[in-house]
Coordinates of C-alpha atoms in Angstrom, one line a residue:
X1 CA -40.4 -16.1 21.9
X2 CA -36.7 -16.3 21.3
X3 CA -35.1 -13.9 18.1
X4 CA -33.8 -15.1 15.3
X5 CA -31.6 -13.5 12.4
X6 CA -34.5 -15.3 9.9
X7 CA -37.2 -15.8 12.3
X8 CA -38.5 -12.2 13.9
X9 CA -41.6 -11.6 15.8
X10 CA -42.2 -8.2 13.8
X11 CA -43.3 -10.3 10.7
X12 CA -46.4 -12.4 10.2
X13 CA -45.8 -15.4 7.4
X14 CA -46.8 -19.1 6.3
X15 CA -46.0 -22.3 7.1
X16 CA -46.1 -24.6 4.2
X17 CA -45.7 -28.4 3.7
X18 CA -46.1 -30.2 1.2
X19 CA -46.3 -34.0 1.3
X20 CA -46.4 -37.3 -0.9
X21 CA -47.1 -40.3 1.5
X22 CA -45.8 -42.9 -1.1
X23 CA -46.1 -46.4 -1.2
X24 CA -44.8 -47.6 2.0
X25 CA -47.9 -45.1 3.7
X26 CA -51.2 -45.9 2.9
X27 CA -53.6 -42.7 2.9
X28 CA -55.8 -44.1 5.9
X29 CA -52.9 -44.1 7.8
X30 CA -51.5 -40.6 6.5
X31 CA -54.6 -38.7 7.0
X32 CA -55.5 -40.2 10.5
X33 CA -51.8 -39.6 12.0
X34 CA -51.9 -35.7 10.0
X35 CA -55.6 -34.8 11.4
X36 CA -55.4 -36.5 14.6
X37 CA -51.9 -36.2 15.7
X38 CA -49.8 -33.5 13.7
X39 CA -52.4 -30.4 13.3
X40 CA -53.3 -30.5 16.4
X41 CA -50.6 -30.1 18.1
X42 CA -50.0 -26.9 16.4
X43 CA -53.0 -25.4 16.7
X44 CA -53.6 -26.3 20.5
X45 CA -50.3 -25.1 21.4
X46 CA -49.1 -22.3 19.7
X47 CA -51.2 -18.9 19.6
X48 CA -49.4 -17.7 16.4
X49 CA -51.2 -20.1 14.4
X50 CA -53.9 -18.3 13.0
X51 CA -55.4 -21.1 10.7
X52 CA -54.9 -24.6 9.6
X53 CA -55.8 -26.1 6.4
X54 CA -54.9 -28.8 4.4
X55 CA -55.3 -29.1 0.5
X56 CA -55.2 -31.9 -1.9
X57 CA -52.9 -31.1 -4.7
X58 CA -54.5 -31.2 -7.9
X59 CA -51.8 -30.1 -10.7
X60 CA -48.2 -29.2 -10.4
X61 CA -46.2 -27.4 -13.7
X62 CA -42.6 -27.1 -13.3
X63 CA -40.8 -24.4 -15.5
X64 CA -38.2 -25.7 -16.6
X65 CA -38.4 -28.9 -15.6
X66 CA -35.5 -30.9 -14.2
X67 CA -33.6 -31.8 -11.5
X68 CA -33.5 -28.1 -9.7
X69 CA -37.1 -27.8 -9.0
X70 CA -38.7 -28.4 -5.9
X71 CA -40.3 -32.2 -5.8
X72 CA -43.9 -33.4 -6.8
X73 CA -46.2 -34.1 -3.9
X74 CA -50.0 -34.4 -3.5
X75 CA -50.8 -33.1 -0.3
X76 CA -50.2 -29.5 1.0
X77 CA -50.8 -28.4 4.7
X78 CA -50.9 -24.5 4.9
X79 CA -50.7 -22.4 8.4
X80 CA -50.9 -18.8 9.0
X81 CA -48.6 -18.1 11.2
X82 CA -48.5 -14.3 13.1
X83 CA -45.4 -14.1 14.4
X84 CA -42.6 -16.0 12.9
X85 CA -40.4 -16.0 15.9
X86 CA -42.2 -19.1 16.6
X87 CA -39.9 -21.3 14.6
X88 CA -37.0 -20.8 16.3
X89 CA -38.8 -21.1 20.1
X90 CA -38.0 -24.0 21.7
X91 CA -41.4 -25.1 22.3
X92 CA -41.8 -25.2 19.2
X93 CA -39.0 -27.0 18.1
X94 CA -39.1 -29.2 20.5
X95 CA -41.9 -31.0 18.2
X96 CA -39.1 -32.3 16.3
X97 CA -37.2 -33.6 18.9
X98 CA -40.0 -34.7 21.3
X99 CA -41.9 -37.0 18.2
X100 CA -44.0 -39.4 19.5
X101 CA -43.2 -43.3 18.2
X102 CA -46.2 -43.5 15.7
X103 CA -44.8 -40.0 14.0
X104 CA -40.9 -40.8 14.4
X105 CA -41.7 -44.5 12.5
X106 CA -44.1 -43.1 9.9
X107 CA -41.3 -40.1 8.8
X108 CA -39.2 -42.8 8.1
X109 CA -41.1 -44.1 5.3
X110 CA -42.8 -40.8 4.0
X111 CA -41.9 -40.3 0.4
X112 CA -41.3 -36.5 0.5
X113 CA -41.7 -33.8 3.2
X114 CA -40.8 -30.4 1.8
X115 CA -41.2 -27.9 4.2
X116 CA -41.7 -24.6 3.5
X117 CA -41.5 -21.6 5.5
X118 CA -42.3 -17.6 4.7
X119 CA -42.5 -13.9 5.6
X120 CA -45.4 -11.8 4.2
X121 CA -44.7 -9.1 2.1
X122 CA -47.9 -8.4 0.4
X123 CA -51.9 -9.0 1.9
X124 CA -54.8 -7.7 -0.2
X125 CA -56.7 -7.5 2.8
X126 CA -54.6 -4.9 3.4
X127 CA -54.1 -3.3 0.3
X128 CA -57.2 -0.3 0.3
X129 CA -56.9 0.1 -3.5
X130 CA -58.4 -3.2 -3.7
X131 CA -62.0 -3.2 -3.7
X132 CA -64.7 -6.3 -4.5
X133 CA -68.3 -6.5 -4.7
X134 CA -68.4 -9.8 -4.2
X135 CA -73.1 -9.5 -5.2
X136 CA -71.4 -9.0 -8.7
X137 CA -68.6 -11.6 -8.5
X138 CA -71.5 -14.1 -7.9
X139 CA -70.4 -15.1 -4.5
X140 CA -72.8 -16.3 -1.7
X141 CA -72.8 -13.6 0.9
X142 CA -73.3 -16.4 3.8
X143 CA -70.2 -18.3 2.9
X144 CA -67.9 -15.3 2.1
X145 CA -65.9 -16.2 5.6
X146 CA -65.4 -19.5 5.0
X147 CA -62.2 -21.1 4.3
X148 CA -61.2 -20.9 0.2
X149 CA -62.1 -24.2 -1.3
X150 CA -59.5 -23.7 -4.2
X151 CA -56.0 -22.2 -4.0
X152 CA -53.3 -21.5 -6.7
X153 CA -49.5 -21.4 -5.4
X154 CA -47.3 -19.6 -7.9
X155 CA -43.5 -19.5 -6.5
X156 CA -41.0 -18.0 -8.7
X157 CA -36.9 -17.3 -9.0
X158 CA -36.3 -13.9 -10.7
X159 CA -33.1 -13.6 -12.4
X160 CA -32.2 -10.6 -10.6
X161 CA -32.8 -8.5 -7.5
X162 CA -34.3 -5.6 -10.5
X163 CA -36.4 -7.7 -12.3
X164 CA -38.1 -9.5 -8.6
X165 CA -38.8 -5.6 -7.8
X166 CA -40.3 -5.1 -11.0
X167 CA -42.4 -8.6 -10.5
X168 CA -43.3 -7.2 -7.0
X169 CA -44.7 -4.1 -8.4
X170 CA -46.4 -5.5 -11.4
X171 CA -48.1 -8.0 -8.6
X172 CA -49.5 -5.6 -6.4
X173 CA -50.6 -2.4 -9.3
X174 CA -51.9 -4.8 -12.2
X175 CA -52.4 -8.8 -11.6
X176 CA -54.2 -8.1 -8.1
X177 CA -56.5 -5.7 -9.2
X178 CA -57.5 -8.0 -12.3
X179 CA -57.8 -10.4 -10.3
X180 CA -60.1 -9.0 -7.7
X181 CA -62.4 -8.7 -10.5
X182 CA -63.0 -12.5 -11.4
X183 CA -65.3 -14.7 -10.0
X184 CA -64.6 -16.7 -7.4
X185 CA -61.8 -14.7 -6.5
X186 CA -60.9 -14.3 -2.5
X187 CA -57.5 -12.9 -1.5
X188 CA -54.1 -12.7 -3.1
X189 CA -50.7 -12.8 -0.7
X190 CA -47.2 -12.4 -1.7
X191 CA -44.4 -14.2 0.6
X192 CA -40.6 -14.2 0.8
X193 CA -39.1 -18.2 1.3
X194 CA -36.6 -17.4 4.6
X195 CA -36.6 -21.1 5.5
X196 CA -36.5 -24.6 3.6
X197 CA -35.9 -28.3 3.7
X198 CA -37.0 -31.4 1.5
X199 CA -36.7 -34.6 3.5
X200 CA -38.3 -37.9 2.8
X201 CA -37.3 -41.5 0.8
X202 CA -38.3 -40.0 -2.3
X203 CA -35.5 -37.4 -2.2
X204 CA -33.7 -36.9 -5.3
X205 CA -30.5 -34.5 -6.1
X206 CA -30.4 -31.2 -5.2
X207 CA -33.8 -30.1 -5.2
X208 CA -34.5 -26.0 -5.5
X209 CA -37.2 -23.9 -3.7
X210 CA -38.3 -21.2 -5.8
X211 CA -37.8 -18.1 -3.3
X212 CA -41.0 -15.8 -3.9
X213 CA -44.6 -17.3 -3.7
X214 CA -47.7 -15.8 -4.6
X215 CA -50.5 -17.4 -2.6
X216 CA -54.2 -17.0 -4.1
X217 CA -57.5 -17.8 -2.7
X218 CA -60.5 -18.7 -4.6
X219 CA -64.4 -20.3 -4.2
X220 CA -63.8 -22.0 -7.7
X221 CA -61.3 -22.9 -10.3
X222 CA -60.9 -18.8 -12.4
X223 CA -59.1 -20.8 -15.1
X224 CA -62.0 -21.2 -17.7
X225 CA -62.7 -17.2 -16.8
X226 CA -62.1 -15.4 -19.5
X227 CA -61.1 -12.0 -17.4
X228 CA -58.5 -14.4 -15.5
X229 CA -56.9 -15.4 -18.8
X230 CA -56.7 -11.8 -19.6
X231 CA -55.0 -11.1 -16.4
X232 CA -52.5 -13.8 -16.7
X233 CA -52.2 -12.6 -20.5
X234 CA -51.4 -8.6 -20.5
X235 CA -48.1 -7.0 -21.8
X236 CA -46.7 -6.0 -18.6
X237 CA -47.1 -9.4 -17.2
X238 CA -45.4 -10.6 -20.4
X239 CA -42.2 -7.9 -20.3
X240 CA -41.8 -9.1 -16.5
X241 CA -41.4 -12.5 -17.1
X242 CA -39.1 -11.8 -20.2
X243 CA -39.2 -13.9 -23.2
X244 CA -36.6 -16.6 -24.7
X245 CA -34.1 -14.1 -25.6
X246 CA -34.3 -12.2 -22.5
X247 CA -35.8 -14.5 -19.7
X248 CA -36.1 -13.0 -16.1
X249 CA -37.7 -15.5 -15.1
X250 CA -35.3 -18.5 -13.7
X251 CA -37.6 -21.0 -12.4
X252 CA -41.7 -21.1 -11.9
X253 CA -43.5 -23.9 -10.0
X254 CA -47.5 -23.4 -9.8
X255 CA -49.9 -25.9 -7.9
X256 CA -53.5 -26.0 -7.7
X257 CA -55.0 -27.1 -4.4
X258 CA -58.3 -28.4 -3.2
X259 CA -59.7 -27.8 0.2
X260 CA -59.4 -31.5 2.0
X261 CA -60.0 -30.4 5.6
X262 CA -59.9 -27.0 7.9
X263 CA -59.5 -25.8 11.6
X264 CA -60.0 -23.5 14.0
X265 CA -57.0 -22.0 15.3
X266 CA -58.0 -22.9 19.1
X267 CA -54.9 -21.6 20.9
X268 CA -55.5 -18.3 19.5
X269 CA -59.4 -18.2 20.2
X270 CA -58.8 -19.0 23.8
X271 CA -56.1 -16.4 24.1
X272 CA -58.4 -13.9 22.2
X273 CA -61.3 -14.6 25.0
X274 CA -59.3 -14.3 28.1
X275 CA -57.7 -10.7 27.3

């Protein structure tokens, strides 16, 4: 893989995309070119892609709303990706340049394409003072593999480089932890935005990326839980953020997703059984 100043094969990340088809695609047409075209392409190809899902965006809450947030869209296409130098190989980017008539034509009339792209900075699967019984969470043991049918995107602007470390730290000693304890609840991720661009006929000003994204996992909506309102509710979560006449917080953008369709990653199977 070729190095890149952004793009370094000693960090794992996420690839990102979120999509509105608009009027001039119809959703037939959207999914069938997406599932049978654009996926797999990636996930045939490119060993780094450890998983492929895409999500139907339920709900989107801008804060503050405006022209410098990032664009409303109701699809999402997430990829784990375990080796960023990926992006800047020229297999890779040869996708771009290489398009094939039926994708060239539709990305002309797509209403928005904002592509997203991250380095991981925080995994709770990794994180060993993180511990679930998932027989008391209520979760069925058979399925506790399977991909996450509902996902929370939380992406964020501090004000400062001191208040995002403070964020950071809050994250990973308080919010995960309560977390972990409410039903439903799978895995947590923290990512740093090193890569973005909104494209599309819907495009409109100048629109803003927020640069930190917390990525959640869960088997069911938490919001009606009372322990995840707590956790969403406590004082230190409260002093991080800052309030109206000390905000630290410059700009929030939270999605909820529903699971519309998973891979496997089959590049990276295949490479997994021949070593």
């Amino acid at each position: 893989m070729t190095e890149h100043p952004l793009f370094k094969s000693s960090d794992s990340g996420l690839l990102l995309v979120f999509m509105e088809p608009g009027a001039a695609v119809t959703l037939p047409e959207f999914h069938t070119w997406y599932d049978e075209e654009h996926v797999p392409l990636r996930i045939q190809r490119f060993t780094t892609f450890r998983s492929a899902t895409r999500y139907a965006v339920t709900s989107t809450a801008l804060t503050p709303t405006g022209v410098n947030n990032a664009p409303d869209s109701t699809w999402g296409a997430f990829y784990t990706i375990s080796d960023n130098s990926v992006f800047a190989d020229s297999s890779y980017t040869s996708l771009r340049s290489e398009r094939s008539e039926r994708e060239a034509e539709l990305f002309t009339r797509l209403a928005i394409v904002d592509r997203r792209i991250y380095r991981l900075e925080y995994d709770s699967d990794s994180d060993e003072t993180i511990t679930v019984d998932r027989t008391k969470l209520g979760l069925a043991i058979q399925t506790e593999q399977a991909t996450p049918t509902y996902i929370v995107t939380n992406s964020i602007d501090m004000i400062d480089s001191a208040s995002q470390e403070e964020y950071n730290k809050w994250f990973a000693e308080e919010h995960i932890p309560m977390l972990a304890k409410v039903k439903g609840w799978r895995r947590s991720r923290r990512f740093t935005l090193i890569d973005a661009g909104v494209n599309g006929t819907g495009k409109s000003g100048e629109e803003v990326v927020p640069k930190c994204l917390g990525l959640h996992e869960w088997d069911e909506a938490p919001e009606e839980e009372e322990q995840y309102r707590v956790a969403c509710g406590t004082k230190w979560r409260k002093d991080v953020l800052g309030g109206e006449g000390e905000p630290k917080l410059v700009r929030r953008e939270r999605k909820t997703c529903q699971l519309y369709r998973a891979w496997d990653p089959l590049a990276a199977i295949e490479a997994e059984r021949k070593k």
